[in-house]
Coordinates of C-alpha atoms in Angstrom, one line a residue:
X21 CA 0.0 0.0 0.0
X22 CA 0.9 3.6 -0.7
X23 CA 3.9 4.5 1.8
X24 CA 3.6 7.2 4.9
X25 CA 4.6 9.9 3.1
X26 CA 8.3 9.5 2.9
X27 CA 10.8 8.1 0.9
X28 CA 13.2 4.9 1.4
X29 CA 16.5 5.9 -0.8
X30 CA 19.2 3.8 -2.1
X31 CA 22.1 4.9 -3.9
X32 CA 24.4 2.5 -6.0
X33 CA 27.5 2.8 -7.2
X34 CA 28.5 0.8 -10.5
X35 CA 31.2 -1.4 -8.8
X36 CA 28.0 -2.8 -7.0
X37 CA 28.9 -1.0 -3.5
X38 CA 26.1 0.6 -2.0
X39 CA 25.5 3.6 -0.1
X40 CA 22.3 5.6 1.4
X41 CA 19.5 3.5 3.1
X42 CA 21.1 0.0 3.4
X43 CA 25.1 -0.5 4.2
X44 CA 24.2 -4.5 2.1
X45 CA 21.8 -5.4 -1.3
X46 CA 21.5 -9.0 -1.1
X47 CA 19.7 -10.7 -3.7
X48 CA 16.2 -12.5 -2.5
X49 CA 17.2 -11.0 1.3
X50 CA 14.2 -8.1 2.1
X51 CA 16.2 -5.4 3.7
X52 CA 14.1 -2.9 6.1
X53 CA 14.6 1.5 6.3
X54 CA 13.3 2.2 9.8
X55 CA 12.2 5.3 11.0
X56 CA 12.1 7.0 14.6
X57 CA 8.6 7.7 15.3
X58 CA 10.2 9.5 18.5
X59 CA 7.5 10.9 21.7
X60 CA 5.8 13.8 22.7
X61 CA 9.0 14.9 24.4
X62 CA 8.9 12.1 27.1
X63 CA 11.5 9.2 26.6
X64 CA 9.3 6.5 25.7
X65 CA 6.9 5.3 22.4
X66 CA 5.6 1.8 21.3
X67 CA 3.9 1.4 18.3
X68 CA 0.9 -1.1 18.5
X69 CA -0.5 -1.1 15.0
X70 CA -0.3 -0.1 11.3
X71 CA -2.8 0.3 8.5
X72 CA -2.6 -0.8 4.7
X73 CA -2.4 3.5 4.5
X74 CA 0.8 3.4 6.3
X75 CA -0.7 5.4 9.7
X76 CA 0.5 4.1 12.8
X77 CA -0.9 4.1 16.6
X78 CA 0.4 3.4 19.7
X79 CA 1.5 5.5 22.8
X80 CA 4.0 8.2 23.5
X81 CA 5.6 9.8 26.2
X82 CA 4.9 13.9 27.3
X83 CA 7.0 13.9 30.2
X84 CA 9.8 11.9 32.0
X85 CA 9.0 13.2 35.4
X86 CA 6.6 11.1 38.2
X87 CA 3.9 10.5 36.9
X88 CA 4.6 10.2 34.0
X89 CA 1.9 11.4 31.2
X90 CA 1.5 9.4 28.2
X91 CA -1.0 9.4 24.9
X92 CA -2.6 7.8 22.4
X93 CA -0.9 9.1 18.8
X94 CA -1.4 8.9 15.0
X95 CA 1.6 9.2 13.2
X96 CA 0.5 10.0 9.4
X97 CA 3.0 11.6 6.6
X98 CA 5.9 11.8 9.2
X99 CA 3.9 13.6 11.7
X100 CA 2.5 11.5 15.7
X101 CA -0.6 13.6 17.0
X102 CA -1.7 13.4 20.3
X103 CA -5.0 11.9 20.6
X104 CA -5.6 13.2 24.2
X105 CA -7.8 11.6 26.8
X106 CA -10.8 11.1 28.1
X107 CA -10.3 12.6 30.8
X108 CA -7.7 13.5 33.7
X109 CA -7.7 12.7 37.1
X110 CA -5.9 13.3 40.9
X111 CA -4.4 10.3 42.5
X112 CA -2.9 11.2 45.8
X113 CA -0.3 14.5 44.7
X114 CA -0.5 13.5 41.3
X115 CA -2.6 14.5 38.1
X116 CA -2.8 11.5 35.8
X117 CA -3.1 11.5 32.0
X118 CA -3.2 8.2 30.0
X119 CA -4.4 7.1 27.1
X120 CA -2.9 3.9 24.3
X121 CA -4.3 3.2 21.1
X122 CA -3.9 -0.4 20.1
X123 CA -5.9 -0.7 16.4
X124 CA -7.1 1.3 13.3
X125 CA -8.9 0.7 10.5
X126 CA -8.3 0.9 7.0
X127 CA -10.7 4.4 7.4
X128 CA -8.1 5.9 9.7
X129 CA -10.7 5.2 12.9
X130 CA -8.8 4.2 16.0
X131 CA -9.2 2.3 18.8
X132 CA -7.9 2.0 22.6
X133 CA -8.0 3.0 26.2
X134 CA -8.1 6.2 28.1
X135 CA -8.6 7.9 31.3
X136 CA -11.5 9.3 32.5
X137 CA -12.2 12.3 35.4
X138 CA -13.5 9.7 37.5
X139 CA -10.0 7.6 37.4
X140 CA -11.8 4.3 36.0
X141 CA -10.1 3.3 32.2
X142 CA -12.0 3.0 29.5
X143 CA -12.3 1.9 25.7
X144 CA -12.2 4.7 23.6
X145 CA -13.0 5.2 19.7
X146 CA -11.5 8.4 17.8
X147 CA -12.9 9.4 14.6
X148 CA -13.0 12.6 12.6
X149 CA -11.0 14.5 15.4
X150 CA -13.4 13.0 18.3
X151 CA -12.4 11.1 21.1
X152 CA -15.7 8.8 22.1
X153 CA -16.1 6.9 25.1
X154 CA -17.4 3.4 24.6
X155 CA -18.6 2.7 28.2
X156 CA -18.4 -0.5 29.5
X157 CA -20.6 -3.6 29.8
X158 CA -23.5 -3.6 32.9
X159 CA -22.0 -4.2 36.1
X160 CA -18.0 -3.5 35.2
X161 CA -16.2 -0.4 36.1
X162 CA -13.7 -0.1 33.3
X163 CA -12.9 -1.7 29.8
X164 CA -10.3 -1.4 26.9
X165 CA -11.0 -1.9 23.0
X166 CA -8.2 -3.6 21.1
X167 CA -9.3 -3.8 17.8
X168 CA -11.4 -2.3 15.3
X169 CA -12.6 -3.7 11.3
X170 CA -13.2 -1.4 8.4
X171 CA -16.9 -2.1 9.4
X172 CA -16.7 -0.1 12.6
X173 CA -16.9 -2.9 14.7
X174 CA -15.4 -2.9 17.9
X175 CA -13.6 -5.5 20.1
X176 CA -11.8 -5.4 23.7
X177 CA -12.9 -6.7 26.8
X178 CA -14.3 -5.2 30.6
X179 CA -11.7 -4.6 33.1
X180 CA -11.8 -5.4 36.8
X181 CA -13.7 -5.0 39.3
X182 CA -16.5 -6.9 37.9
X183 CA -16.6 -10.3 35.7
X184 CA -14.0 -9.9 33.2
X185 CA -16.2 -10.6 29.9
X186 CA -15.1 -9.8 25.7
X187 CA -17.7 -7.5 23.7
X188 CA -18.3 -6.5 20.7
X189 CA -19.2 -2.9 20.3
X190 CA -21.2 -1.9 17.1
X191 CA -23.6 0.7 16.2
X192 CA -23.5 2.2 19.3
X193 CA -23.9 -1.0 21.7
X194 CA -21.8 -3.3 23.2
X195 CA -22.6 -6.7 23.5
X196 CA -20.9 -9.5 25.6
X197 CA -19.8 -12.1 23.8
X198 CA -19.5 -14.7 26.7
X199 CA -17.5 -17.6 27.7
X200 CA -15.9 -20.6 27.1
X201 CA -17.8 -21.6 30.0
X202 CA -15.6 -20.1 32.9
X203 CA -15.6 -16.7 34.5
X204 CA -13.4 -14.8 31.6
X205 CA -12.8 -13.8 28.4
X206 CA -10.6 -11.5 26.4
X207 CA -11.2 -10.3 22.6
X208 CA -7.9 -9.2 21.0
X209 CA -8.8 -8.8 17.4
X210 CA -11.2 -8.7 14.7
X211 CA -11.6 -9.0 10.7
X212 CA -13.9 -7.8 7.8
X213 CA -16.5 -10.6 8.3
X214 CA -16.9 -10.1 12.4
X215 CA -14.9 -13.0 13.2
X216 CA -13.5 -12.2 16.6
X217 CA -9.8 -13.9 18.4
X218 CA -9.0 -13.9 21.8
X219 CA -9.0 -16.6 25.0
X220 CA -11.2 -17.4 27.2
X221 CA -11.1 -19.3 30.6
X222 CA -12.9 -22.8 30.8
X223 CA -13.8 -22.4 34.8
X224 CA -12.8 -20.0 37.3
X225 CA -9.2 -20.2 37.0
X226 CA -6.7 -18.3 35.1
X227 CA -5.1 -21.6 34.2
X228 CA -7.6 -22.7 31.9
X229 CA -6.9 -20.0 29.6
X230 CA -8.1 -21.6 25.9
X231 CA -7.6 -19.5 22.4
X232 CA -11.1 -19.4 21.1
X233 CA -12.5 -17.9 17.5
X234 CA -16.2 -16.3 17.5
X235 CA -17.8 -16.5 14.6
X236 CA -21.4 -16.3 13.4
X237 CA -22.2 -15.9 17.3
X238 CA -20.9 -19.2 18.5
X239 CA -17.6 -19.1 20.6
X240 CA -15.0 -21.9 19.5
X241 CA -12.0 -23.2 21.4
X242 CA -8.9 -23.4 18.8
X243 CA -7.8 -27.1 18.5
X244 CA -4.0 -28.0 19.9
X245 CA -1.2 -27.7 18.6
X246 CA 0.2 -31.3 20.0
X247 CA 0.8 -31.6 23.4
X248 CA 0.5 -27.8 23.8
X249 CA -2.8 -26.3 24.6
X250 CA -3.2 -22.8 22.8
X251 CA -3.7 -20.1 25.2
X252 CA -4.6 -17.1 23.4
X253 CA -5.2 -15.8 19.9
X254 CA -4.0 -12.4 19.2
X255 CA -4.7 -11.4 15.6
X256 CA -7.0 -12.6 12.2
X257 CA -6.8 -11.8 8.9
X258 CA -9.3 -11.5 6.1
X259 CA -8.8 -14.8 5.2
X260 CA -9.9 -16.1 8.6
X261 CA -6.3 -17.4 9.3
X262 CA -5.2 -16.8 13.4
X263 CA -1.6 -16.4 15.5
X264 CA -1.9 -17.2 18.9
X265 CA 0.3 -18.7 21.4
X266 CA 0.5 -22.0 22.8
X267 CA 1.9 -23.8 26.2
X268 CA 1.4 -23.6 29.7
X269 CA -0.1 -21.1 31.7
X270 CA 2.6 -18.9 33.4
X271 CA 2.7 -19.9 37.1
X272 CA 5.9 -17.6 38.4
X273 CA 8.6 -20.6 36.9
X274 CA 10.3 -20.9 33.4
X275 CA 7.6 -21.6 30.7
X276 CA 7.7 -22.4 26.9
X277 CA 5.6 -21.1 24.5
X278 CA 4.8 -21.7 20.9
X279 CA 3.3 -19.5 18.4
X280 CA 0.8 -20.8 15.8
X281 CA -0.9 -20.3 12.7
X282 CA -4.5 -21.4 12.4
X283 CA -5.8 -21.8 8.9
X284 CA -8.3 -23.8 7.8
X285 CA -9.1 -26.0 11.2
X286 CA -5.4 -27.0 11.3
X287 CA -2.5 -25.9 13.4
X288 CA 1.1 -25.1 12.3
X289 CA 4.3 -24.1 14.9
X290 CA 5.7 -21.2 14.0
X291 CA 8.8 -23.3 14.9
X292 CA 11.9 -20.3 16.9
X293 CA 15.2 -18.8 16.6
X294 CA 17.3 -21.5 17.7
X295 CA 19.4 -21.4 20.7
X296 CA 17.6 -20.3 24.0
X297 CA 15.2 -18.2 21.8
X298 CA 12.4 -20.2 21.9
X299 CA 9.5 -18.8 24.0
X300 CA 7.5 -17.3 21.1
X301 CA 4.6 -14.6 21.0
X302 CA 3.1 -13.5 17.9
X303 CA 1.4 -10.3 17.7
X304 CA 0.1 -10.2 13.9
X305 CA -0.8 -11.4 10.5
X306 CA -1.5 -9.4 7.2
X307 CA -3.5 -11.0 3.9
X308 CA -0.4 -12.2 2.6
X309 CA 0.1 -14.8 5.9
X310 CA 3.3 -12.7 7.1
X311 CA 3.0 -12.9 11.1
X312 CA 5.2 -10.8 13.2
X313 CA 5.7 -10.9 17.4
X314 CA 8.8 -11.2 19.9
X315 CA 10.4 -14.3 20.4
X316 CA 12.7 -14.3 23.8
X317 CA 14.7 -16.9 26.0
X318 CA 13.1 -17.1 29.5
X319 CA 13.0 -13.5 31.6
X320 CA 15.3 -12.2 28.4
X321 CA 14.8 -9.2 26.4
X322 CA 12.6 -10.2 23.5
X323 CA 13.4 -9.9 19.4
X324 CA 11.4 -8.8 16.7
X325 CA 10.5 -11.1 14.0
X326 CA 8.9 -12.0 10.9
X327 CA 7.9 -15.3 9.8
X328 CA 7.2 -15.9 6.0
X329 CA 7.5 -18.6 4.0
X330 CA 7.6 -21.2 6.5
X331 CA 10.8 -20.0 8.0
X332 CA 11.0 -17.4 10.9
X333 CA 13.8 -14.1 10.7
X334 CA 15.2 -12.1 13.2
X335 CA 14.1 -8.4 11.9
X336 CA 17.2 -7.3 13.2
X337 CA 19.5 -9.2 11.0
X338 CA 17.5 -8.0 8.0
X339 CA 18.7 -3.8 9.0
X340 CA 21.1 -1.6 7.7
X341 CA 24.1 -2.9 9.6
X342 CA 24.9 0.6 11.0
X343 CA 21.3 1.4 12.2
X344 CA 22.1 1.6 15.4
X345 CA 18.6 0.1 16.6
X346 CA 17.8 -3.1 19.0
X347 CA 14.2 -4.2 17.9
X348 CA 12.4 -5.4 20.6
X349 CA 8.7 -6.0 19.6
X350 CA 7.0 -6.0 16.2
X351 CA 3.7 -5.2 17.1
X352 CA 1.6 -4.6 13.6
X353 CA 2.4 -5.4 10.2
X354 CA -0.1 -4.3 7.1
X355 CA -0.6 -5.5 3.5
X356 CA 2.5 -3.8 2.4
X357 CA 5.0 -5.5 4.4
X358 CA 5.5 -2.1 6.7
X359 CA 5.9 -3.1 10.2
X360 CA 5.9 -1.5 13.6
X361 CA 6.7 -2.0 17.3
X362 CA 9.4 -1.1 19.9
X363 CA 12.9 -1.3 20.5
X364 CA 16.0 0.7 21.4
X365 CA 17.6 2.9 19.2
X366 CA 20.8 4.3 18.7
X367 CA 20.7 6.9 22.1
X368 CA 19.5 3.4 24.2
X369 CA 16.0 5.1 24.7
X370 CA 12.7 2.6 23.6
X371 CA 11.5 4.3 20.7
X372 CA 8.0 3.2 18.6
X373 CA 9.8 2.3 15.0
X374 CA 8.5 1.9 11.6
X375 CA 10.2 -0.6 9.2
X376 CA 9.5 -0.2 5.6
X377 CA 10.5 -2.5 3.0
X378 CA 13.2 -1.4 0.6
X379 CA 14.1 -1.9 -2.8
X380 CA 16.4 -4.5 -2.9
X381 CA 18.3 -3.6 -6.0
X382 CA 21.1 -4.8 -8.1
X383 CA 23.1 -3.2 -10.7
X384 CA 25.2 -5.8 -13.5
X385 CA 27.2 -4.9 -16.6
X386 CA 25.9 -6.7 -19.8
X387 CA 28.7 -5.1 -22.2
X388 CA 31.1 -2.3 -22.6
X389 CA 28.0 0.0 -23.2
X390 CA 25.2 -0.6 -21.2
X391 CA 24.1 -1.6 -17.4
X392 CA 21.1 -3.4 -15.7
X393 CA 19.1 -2.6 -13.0
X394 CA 17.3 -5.4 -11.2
X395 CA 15.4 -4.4 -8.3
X396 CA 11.7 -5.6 -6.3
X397 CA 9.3 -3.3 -6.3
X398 CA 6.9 -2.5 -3.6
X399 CA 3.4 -2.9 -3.9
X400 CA 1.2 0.6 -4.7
X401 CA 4.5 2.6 -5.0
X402 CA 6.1 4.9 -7.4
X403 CA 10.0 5.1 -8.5
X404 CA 12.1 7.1 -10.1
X405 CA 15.9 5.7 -11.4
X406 CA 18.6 8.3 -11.8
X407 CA 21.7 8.7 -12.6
X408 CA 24.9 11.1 -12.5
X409 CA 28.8 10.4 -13.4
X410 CA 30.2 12.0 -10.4
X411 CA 29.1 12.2 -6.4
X412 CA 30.6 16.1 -6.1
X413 CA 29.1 17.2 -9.6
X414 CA 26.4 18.0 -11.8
X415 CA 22.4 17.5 -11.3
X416 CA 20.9 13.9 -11.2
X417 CA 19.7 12.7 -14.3
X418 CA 16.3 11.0 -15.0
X419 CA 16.5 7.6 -16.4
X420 CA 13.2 5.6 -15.8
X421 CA 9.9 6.6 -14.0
X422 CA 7.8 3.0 -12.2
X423 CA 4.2 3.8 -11.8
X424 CA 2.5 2.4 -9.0
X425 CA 1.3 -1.4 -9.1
X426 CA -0.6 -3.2 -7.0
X427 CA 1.2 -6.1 -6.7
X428 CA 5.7 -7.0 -5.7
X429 CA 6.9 -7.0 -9.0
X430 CA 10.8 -7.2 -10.2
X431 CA 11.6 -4.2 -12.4
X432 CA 14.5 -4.3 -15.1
X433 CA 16.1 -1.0 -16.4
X434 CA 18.8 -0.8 -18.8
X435 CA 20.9 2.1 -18.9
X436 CA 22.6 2.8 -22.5
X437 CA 26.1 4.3 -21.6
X438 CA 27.9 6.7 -23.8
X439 CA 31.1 5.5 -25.0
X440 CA 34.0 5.7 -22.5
X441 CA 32.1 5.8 -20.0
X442 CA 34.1 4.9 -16.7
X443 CA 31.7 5.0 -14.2
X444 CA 27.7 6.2 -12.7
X445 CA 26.1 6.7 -10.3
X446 CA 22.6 5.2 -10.0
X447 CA 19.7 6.0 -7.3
X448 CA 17.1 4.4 -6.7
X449 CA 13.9 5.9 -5.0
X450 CA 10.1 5.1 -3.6
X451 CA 7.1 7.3 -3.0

């Protein structure tokens, strides 16, 4: 989909050295820019989600100070805005401000949680410039939406005190979508034909925590995935394929984890890193099956990464080598491959990022008088090729124009050089 209003850059050189956005090309490797979403001034962002627009949500930092004040943004053409709250309150000394988005829709309407003057949280919508406040279902004091389809409809779940129950919110109601048959359950996401993810207890306890899919107004536990019992199920694409996680419950010792992928009634294990990486939590899935999330050893920082094609990646191998940045989380990922989440970037501060793919090109002679250049193409976005025969010197020189298509596609320019010719400079760049 059409990028955030910014441009990933590469420049090559004709000896097939590169310079600009990525330090490596390697053929049939998908190299990432990343951008600093930064904060409100604070020190700390997290970005939860990402649209097939390229607008991204999450929550930002205003000061660094006790208590510390953080909102709700919408970062849109390079710019975050602050959503604002609900509503402030006083606890104790302290004034507290606090609101997170976690989705968005393809429409640009967002979803989350927010603090209101009476100090309870609850699930917000924004639309049009409008913070709304959901409510919360009868006889529950606060609640949180996660998740919202291009539909309008609304999922989260009531918060404590009061039974913790899912709902989906449409047309100006929430409904409570029920149990599994215990005392609990959780909504997490949603797609285009109201089929709603989450978990669900099976009695009273926290340790019979079971993944469940709703759909067509019956509740569903998700099958296991071997010996593993899932335990929740985070995300759902159009296609009505789910990530979750398996394992045991958490009980305070060391735990193992697996993250799946359920399409079509059967259950697949997103497999790990290797090593002690193994505990893994996926966090999303786009309409191509791509599934991002953290993977971690036990009570270690996490990684960010990206499974595709069967085989799981560490997004951190697949950066500029110089980029200076730690990813941590990859939270959201949308039909263009752009991804978002958390991690620590070149100062050591946890900073919301935004990964975009890049071109992957490369450049070949094919005889003393002309040059190829070979490069994958993101979907929905433009390019433009030029050239120059010095760094220091002279203006870039247009040599090809890509209009936008809809799909990846390899592109192949050839560059006719004038006789002796010694060498040019190419660059590559997206819109």
């Amino acid at each position: 989909m059409n990028s955030p209003g910014q441009f990933a850059r590469a420049t090559l050189l004709l000896t097939l050295a590169v310079m600009g956005c990525f330090t490596v090309c390697r053929a049939g490797t998908p190299l990432y820019c990343i951008t600093d979403l930064g904060t409100f001034g604070g020190a700390q962002s997290s970005a939860n989600a990402i649209n097939n627009l390229g607008q991204v949500v999450g929550r930002a930092d205003l000061t660094n100070s006790s208590p510390v004040w953080a909102h709700a943004f919408l970062y849109t053409n390079g710019v975050m805005t602050d959503l604002g709250v609900l509503g402030t309150y006083t606890s104790g000394p302290a004034t507290v401000s606090s609101s997170t988005a976690f989705g968005l829709n393809n429409n640009g309407e967002i979803v989350g949680q927010s603090s209101t003057a009476s100090g309870a949280m609850h699930a917000f919508a924004f639309n049009k410039g409008a913070m709304t406040d959901l409510g919360v279902l009868p006889g529950t004091q606060q609640s949180t939406a996660r998740a919202v389809n291009d539909n309008g409809q609304i999922v989260g779940w009531t918060i404590p005190a009061g039974p913790q129950h899912a709902f989906l919110y449409e047309n100006g109601t929430m409904s409570d979508l029920g149990t599994l048959g215990g005392t609990a359950s959780f909504a997490y996401s949603i797609n285009n034909s109201g089929q709603v993810v989450g978990d669900s207890w099976l009695t009273s306890s926290g340790l019979s925590d079971t993944a469940f899919i709703y759909s067509n107004g019956i509740m569903s536990a998700l099958g296991a995935l071997g010996a593993y019992p899932p335990i929740q199920a985070v995300a759902i694409n159009s296609y009505g394929q789910a990530v979750g996680y398996a394992g045991a419950v958490n009980t305070g010792g060391p735990t193992v984890t697996r993250g799946f992928l359920y399409s079509n009634g059967s259950m697949t294990d997103l497999g790990d890193l290797g090593g002690a990486q193994t505990n893994v939590l996926p966090a999303a899935i786009n309409n191509r099956g791509e599934i991002v999330g953290t993977v971690s050893a036990y009570q270690a920082s996490g990684r960010a990464f990206i499974y595709a094609g069967g085989a799981m990646t560490d997004l951190n191998t697949l950066l500029p080598a110089n980029s200076g940045w730690t990813l941590l989380h990859a939270n959201g990922i949308n039909d263009s491959g752009q991804i978002v989440g958390s991690g620590q970037n070149a100062s050591h501060l946890t900073h919301a990022f935004l990964l975009t793919p890049g071109l992957f090109p490369q450049i070949s002679l094919t005889g003393s008088n002309s040059v190829q250049i070979q490069f994958t193409a993101p979907p929905n976005a433009g390019a433009s090729i030029e050239y120059r025969d010095s760094l220091s010197d002279g203006a870039w020189q247009l040599l090809a124009v890509l209009d936008p298509v809809a799909i990846i596609h390899e592109v192949l320019i050839t560059d006719p050089l004038s006789p002796g010719t010694t060498k040019r400079f190419y660059r590559v760049s997206t819109r």
